[in-house]
Coordinates of C-alpha atoms in Angstrom, one line a residue:
M21 CA -46.2 132.4 98.5
A22 CA -47.0 133.1 102.1
H23 CA -46.7 129.4 103.0
A24 CA -43.6 128.8 100.8
A25 CA -41.6 132.0 101.7
P26 CA -40.4 130.9 105.2
G27 CA -38.7 127.9 103.7
L28 CA -36.8 130.1 101.3
L29 CA -35.8 132.6 103.9
L30 CA -34.4 129.9 106.2
P31 CA -33.2 127.4 103.7
G32 CA -31.9 124.0 104.8
K33 CA -29.8 121.7 102.8
R34 CA -31.9 120.2 99.9
E35 CA -31.0 117.0 98.2
R36 CA -32.5 115.1 95.4
P37 CA -34.5 112.2 97.0
R38 CA -33.1 108.8 96.5
R39 CA -36.6 107.3 96.5
V40 CA -39.7 108.9 95.2
R41 CA -42.8 107.8 97.0
R42 CA -45.0 110.8 96.2
L43 CA -44.6 112.9 93.0
L44 CA -46.4 116.2 92.2
I45 CA -46.9 117.8 88.7
A46 CA -47.7 121.4 89.5
H47 CA -49.4 123.6 86.8
H48 CA -52.6 125.4 85.9
L49 CA -52.6 125.1 82.1
L50 CA -55.3 125.2 79.5
L51 CA -57.1 122.1 78.5
G52 CA -55.0 121.2 75.5
D53 CA -51.7 121.9 77.3
T54 CA -52.9 119.8 80.2
I55 CA -53.8 116.8 78.0
M56 CA -50.4 117.2 76.3
L57 CA -48.7 116.4 79.7
T58 CA -49.7 112.7 79.2
P59 CA -46.2 111.6 78.0
L60 CA -44.8 113.1 81.2
V61 CA -47.3 111.2 83.4
K62 CA -46.7 107.9 81.6
K63 CA -42.9 108.4 81.9
A64 CA -43.3 109.2 85.6
R65 CA -45.3 106.0 86.1
A66 CA -42.7 103.9 84.3
R67 CA -39.9 105.5 86.4
F68 CA -41.7 105.3 89.7
P69 CA -44.1 102.3 89.4
D70 CA -45.1 102.3 93.1
A71 CA -45.2 106.1 93.7
E72 CA -48.3 108.1 94.3
I73 CA -48.5 110.6 91.3
V74 CA -50.6 113.7 91.9
M75 CA -51.3 116.4 89.2
A76 CA -52.7 119.8 90.2
C77 CA -55.0 121.1 87.5
P78 CA -58.0 123.5 86.9
R79 CA -61.1 122.3 88.6
A80 CA -63.1 122.0 85.3
Y81 CA -60.7 119.3 83.9
A82 CA -60.8 117.0 86.9
P83 CA -63.7 114.8 85.6
L84 CA -61.5 113.6 82.7
F85 CA -59.2 112.0 85.3
A86 CA -62.0 110.3 87.2
H87 CA -60.7 106.7 86.5
K88 CA -57.0 107.7 87.2
P89 CA -55.2 107.1 84.0
Y90 CA -51.7 105.7 84.7
G91 CA -52.8 105.6 88.3
M92 CA -52.5 109.4 88.6
I93 CA -54.7 111.4 91.0
A94 CA -56.0 114.8 89.8
L95 CA -55.9 117.6 92.4
P96 CA -58.4 120.2 91.2
F97 CA -58.0 123.8 92.5
D98 CA -58.7 127.4 91.8
P99 CA -55.7 129.5 92.6
R100 CA -57.9 132.4 93.7
A101 CA -59.8 130.2 96.3
L102 CA -58.2 130.2 99.7
A103 CA -60.2 127.2 100.7
D104 CA -58.6 125.2 97.8
H105 CA -55.2 126.2 99.1
A106 CA -56.1 125.0 102.6
A107 CA -57.3 121.7 101.3
M108 CA -54.2 121.2 99.2
R109 CA -52.0 121.9 102.2
R110 CA -53.6 119.0 104.0
G111 CA -52.0 116.7 101.4
R112 CA -48.6 118.3 101.5
G113 CA -45.3 116.4 101.6
F114 CA -43.9 115.3 98.2
D115 CA -40.5 113.8 97.4
L116 CA -40.4 115.3 93.9
A117 CA -42.3 118.0 92.0
L118 CA -42.2 118.7 88.3
V119 CA -43.3 122.2 87.0
P120 CA -44.1 122.2 83.3
G121 CA -45.1 125.5 81.8
D122 CA -44.9 128.7 83.9
N123 CA -42.4 128.5 86.7
R124 CA -44.6 130.5 89.1
W125 CA -46.2 127.2 90.0
S126 CA -42.9 126.2 91.7
W127 CA -44.3 128.3 94.6
L128 CA -47.2 125.9 94.8
A129 CA -44.8 122.9 94.8
R130 CA -42.9 124.6 97.7
M131 CA -46.1 125.4 99.5
L132 CA -46.8 121.6 99.4
E133 CA -43.4 120.9 100.8
A134 CA -41.8 119.2 97.9
R135 CA -38.3 118.2 98.8
W136 CA -36.9 118.6 95.2
I137 CA -38.4 120.8 92.4
V138 CA -37.6 120.5 88.8
A139 CA -38.6 123.0 86.1
F140 CA -37.5 124.3 82.7
A141 CA -34.8 127.0 82.6
A142 CA -36.1 130.4 81.9
D143 CA -34.4 132.9 79.5
R144 CA -34.1 135.3 82.5
R145 CA -34.3 134.3 86.1
S146 CA -37.0 135.9 88.2
Y147 CA -38.9 135.4 91.5
K148 CA -40.7 132.6 89.8
D149 CA -37.5 130.5 89.9
W150 CA -36.6 131.0 93.5
P151 CA -38.1 127.7 94.8
I152 CA -36.6 125.6 92.0
D153 CA -33.8 123.2 92.8
E154 CA -33.0 121.9 89.3
F155 CA -33.3 123.4 85.9
V156 CA -33.8 121.5 82.6
P157 CA -32.9 123.2 79.4
M158 CA -35.5 123.6 76.7
P159 CA -34.7 121.6 73.5
A160 CA -32.8 123.3 70.7
E161 CA -34.5 121.0 68.1
Q162 CA -38.1 121.0 67.1
Q163 CA -40.4 119.0 69.3
A164 CA -44.1 118.8 70.3
W165 CA -45.0 120.2 73.7
G166 CA -45.9 116.7 75.0
D167 CA -42.5 115.4 74.2
I168 CA -40.8 118.5 75.6
A169 CA -42.7 118.1 78.9
A170 CA -41.5 114.5 79.3
L171 CA -37.9 115.9 79.4
L172 CA -38.4 117.0 82.9
L173 CA -37.7 113.5 84.0
Q174 CA -34.5 111.7 83.0
G175 CA -34.8 108.2 81.4
D176 CA -36.2 106.6 78.2
E177 CA -39.0 108.1 76.3
P178 CA -42.4 106.6 77.1
D179 CA -43.9 104.2 74.6
G180 CA -46.5 105.6 72.2
Y181 CA -50.1 106.3 73.4
Q182 CA -52.8 103.6 73.3
T183 CA -56.4 104.6 73.9
V184 CA -56.9 101.8 76.4
E185 CA -54.5 103.7 78.7
W186 CA -57.0 106.4 79.5
P187 CA -60.4 105.0 80.7
A188 CA -63.5 107.0 79.6
P189 CA -64.9 109.2 82.4
P190 CA -68.5 108.7 83.7
F191 CA -70.9 111.1 82.1
A192 CA -74.5 112.3 82.5
P193 CA -77.0 111.2 79.9
Y194 CA -77.5 113.6 76.9
A195 CA -79.2 113.5 73.5
R196 CA -76.7 111.3 71.7
P197 CA -77.1 111.6 67.9
P198 CA -77.8 108.5 65.7
L199 CA -74.8 106.7 64.1
P200 CA -72.9 107.4 61.9
Y201 CA -72.2 111.1 62.6
G202 CA -69.3 113.6 62.4
V203 CA -68.6 116.4 64.8
L204 CA -67.8 119.9 63.7
H205 CA -66.5 121.9 66.7
L206 CA -66.5 125.6 65.8
G207 CA -65.3 127.3 69.0
A208 CA -61.8 128.3 70.0
S209 CA -60.0 130.3 72.6
S210 CA -58.9 133.1 70.2
P211 CA -60.9 134.9 67.5
H212 CA -58.0 134.3 65.2
K213 CA -58.6 130.5 65.3
L214 CA -62.2 130.8 64.1
W215 CA -62.8 129.5 60.5
P216 CA -65.3 131.3 58.3
A217 CA -68.9 130.1 58.6
E218 CA -69.4 129.6 54.9
R219 CA -66.5 127.1 54.8
W220 CA -68.0 125.2 57.7
R221 CA -71.2 125.0 55.7
G222 CA -69.2 123.5 52.8
V223 CA -67.9 120.8 55.0
L224 CA -71.3 120.3 56.5
A225 CA -72.9 119.8 53.1
W226 CA -70.2 117.3 52.1
A227 CA -70.7 115.2 55.2
E228 CA -74.4 115.0 54.9
S229 CA -74.2 114.1 51.2
R230 CA -72.1 111.1 52.3
G231 CA -74.7 110.0 54.7
Y232 CA -73.3 111.3 58.0
A233 CA -75.4 113.0 60.5
T234 CA -73.6 116.1 61.6
V235 CA -73.3 117.5 65.2
I236 CA -72.2 121.2 65.5
S237 CA -70.5 121.7 68.8
T238 CA -69.2 124.8 70.6
G239 CA -68.2 125.8 74.1
K240 CA -70.6 127.6 76.4
G241 CA -71.2 131.2 75.3
E242 CA -70.2 130.4 71.7
E243 CA -73.7 129.4 70.5
G244 CA -73.7 132.3 68.0
L245 CA -71.0 130.5 66.0
A246 CA -73.3 127.6 65.5
Q247 CA -76.2 129.7 64.5
A248 CA -74.2 131.3 61.7
V249 CA -73.5 127.8 60.3
D250 CA -76.8 126.2 61.1
P251 CA -79.5 129.0 61.2
E252 CA -82.3 126.4 61.6
C253 CA -80.6 124.8 64.6
R254 CA -81.2 121.3 63.2
R255 CA -77.7 120.2 64.0
S256 CA -76.6 122.4 66.8
G257 CA -78.9 121.3 69.6
L258 CA -75.9 120.2 71.7
A259 CA -73.8 123.4 71.1
G260 CA -72.7 124.9 74.4
R261 CA -74.5 122.2 76.5
L262 CA -72.0 119.4 77.0
D263 CA -69.5 119.2 79.8
L264 CA -66.1 117.6 79.1
A265 CA -67.2 114.1 80.1
Q266 CA -70.2 114.2 77.7
L267 CA -68.0 115.7 75.0
W268 CA -65.6 112.8 75.5
D269 CA -68.4 110.3 74.8
L270 CA -69.7 112.3 71.8
L271 CA -66.2 112.3 70.2
R272 CA -65.5 108.7 71.1
Q273 CA -68.4 107.5 68.9
A274 CA -67.9 109.9 66.0
A275 CA -66.7 108.9 62.6
F276 CA -64.6 112.1 62.4
V277 CA -64.0 115.4 64.0
V278 CA -63.1 118.7 62.5
C279 CA -62.1 121.5 64.9
P280 CA -59.7 124.5 65.2
D281 CA -56.4 124.1 67.1
T282 CA -58.0 124.0 70.5
G283 CA -58.5 121.8 73.5
V284 CA -61.1 119.7 71.7
A285 CA -58.4 118.6 69.1
H286 CA -56.3 117.2 72.0
L287 CA -59.3 115.5 73.7
A288 CA -60.1 113.9 70.3
R289 CA -56.6 112.6 70.2
I290 CA -56.9 111.0 73.6
V291 CA -60.2 109.3 72.5
G292 CA -58.7 108.1 69.2
V293 CA -61.2 109.6 66.8
P294 CA -60.0 110.6 63.3
T295 CA -59.4 114.4 63.6
V296 CA -58.6 117.2 61.3
A297 CA -57.3 120.3 63.1
L298 CA -57.3 123.8 61.6
Y299 CA -54.2 125.8 62.5
G300 CA -54.4 129.5 62.2
P301 CA -51.9 131.4 64.4
G302 CA -50.8 128.2 66.3
S303 CA -48.4 125.6 65.1
P304 CA -48.6 121.8 64.9
L305 CA -44.8 121.8 65.4
T306 CA -45.5 122.4 69.1
T307 CA -49.1 121.2 69.6
G308 CA -49.3 118.4 67.1
P309 CA -49.0 114.7 67.9
G310 CA -45.2 114.6 68.2
R311 CA -43.7 111.3 68.9
F312 CA -46.0 110.2 71.7
W313 CA -49.2 110.4 69.5
A314 CA -47.5 109.6 66.2
A315 CA -49.9 106.8 65.5
S316 CA -53.1 108.8 66.2
P317 CA -55.5 109.4 63.2
F318 CA -54.8 113.1 63.0
R319 CA -54.2 115.6 60.3
A320 CA -53.0 119.2 60.8
L321 CA -53.9 121.8 58.1
W322 CA -51.9 125.0 58.1
D323 CA -49.8 127.2 56.0
P324 CA -46.3 127.6 57.5
Q325 CA -45.4 130.3 55.0
V326 CA -47.6 133.0 56.5
P327 CA -45.1 135.8 57.0
C328 CA -46.5 136.9 60.3
R329 CA -46.1 133.4 61.8
N330 CA -42.8 134.6 63.3
Q331 CA -43.1 134.5 67.1
E332 CA -40.8 132.2 69.0
M333 CA -42.0 132.1 72.6
L334 CA -43.3 129.0 74.4
F335 CA -44.3 129.6 78.1
G336 CA -42.0 132.6 78.2
R337 CA -39.0 130.9 76.7
R338 CA -37.6 131.7 73.3
L339 CA -37.2 128.8 70.9
A340 CA -35.7 129.6 67.5
W341 CA -37.6 126.9 65.7
M342 CA -41.1 128.1 66.6
R343 CA -43.5 129.1 63.9
Q344 CA -46.5 130.6 65.5
C345 CA -48.3 133.9 66.4
W346 CA -50.1 135.0 69.5
R347 CA -51.0 138.5 68.5
T348 CA -54.2 139.8 69.9
A349 CA -57.2 141.0 67.9
A350 CA -56.1 144.6 68.6
E351 CA -52.7 143.8 67.1
C352 CA -54.0 141.9 64.1
G353 CA -57.4 142.7 62.6
D354 CA -57.0 140.4 59.6
P355 CA -56.0 136.8 60.5
V356 CA -55.1 135.6 57.1
C357 CA -53.5 132.5 58.5
I358 CA -56.8 130.7 59.3
R359 CA -58.3 131.7 56.0
R360 CA -55.5 130.0 54.0
I361 CA -57.3 126.7 54.8
A362 CA -60.0 125.9 52.1
A363 CA -63.1 123.7 52.6
G364 CA -61.8 121.4 50.0
D365 CA -58.6 120.8 52.0
V366 CA -60.6 119.8 55.0
I367 CA -62.8 117.5 53.0
C368 CA -59.8 115.7 51.4
A369 CA -58.2 115.3 54.8
V370 CA -61.3 113.8 56.3
E371 CA -61.8 111.4 53.5
A372 CA -58.2 110.3 53.7
L373 CA -58.5 109.6 57.5
I374 CA -61.7 107.6 57.0
A375 CA -60.3 105.6 54.2
A376 CA -57.1 104.8 56.3
R377 CA -59.2 103.6 59.2
G378 CA -61.4 101.3 57.1
P379 CA -64.9 100.1 58.0

């Protein structure tokens, strides 16, 4: 804000650039939301085939973009690190900036001297919107977040995703399991997304009865979830130990993945592995495949009739068609939504995906 404010206090005439040589996508979203910006990136590449496309993102996600999918450069940063801000300033000077998600990142775009900044219109204007030059309305009809993000650019929708479009990142060696195997990822960003341990054990027993080795995965600090499902630790040796690039490789060679509605579900969609996602408070209406990933081998399991799935906010904007809940553990001590999913539902969904894919 300190770098951007002088330009706002002494504004000059700003015009939409006639030619886009450098384009910035400014955000600091979670992993799943970041991956779901892929339709926007592909659309930007189609609109501006010769432009340098740069996307700011959390530092932990940068390895996924090592081989520059769609020719895009990842710009990792920590918003609390002054050194990162100084490094970013050295690359300033963009013709166009797109701000998906929270409009506060328009200040980042203005700090990097973007000549024209486009973002979604907010329900109520605030200081977050001051640097923005053009507002795009949120859609009135139901759409997935990836398809919504692509609306920041005018023009035709991007073609559907193909796995060859995103090269696999390099990864350090790890104890890769023998084929064939399935992955059960237990962790999630919210306790309301955690599925009961006894149901995970039911899916585990089914998978091993069908001849699949089973890998139990979690994020760092979530190893206790794995121990509740696999007390002998025979299947959870990788839990909490893989970085994103290693997890990419693990998912890429798996026969199937079962996980909550979390970043791993979106990473699995990029890789192309058959995936069953368990939706508790979240909604596949916004975080499902949408049009861009319509061909992905993906099944969302959820109960849209849970009465408390009645919140309508997406990045601070009210959307009447939303069917989700972001209540905290203090607000809701009984997340019935995730428990509506039975182990048999998951097993049937996995079997259907495997059968559809063939040998």
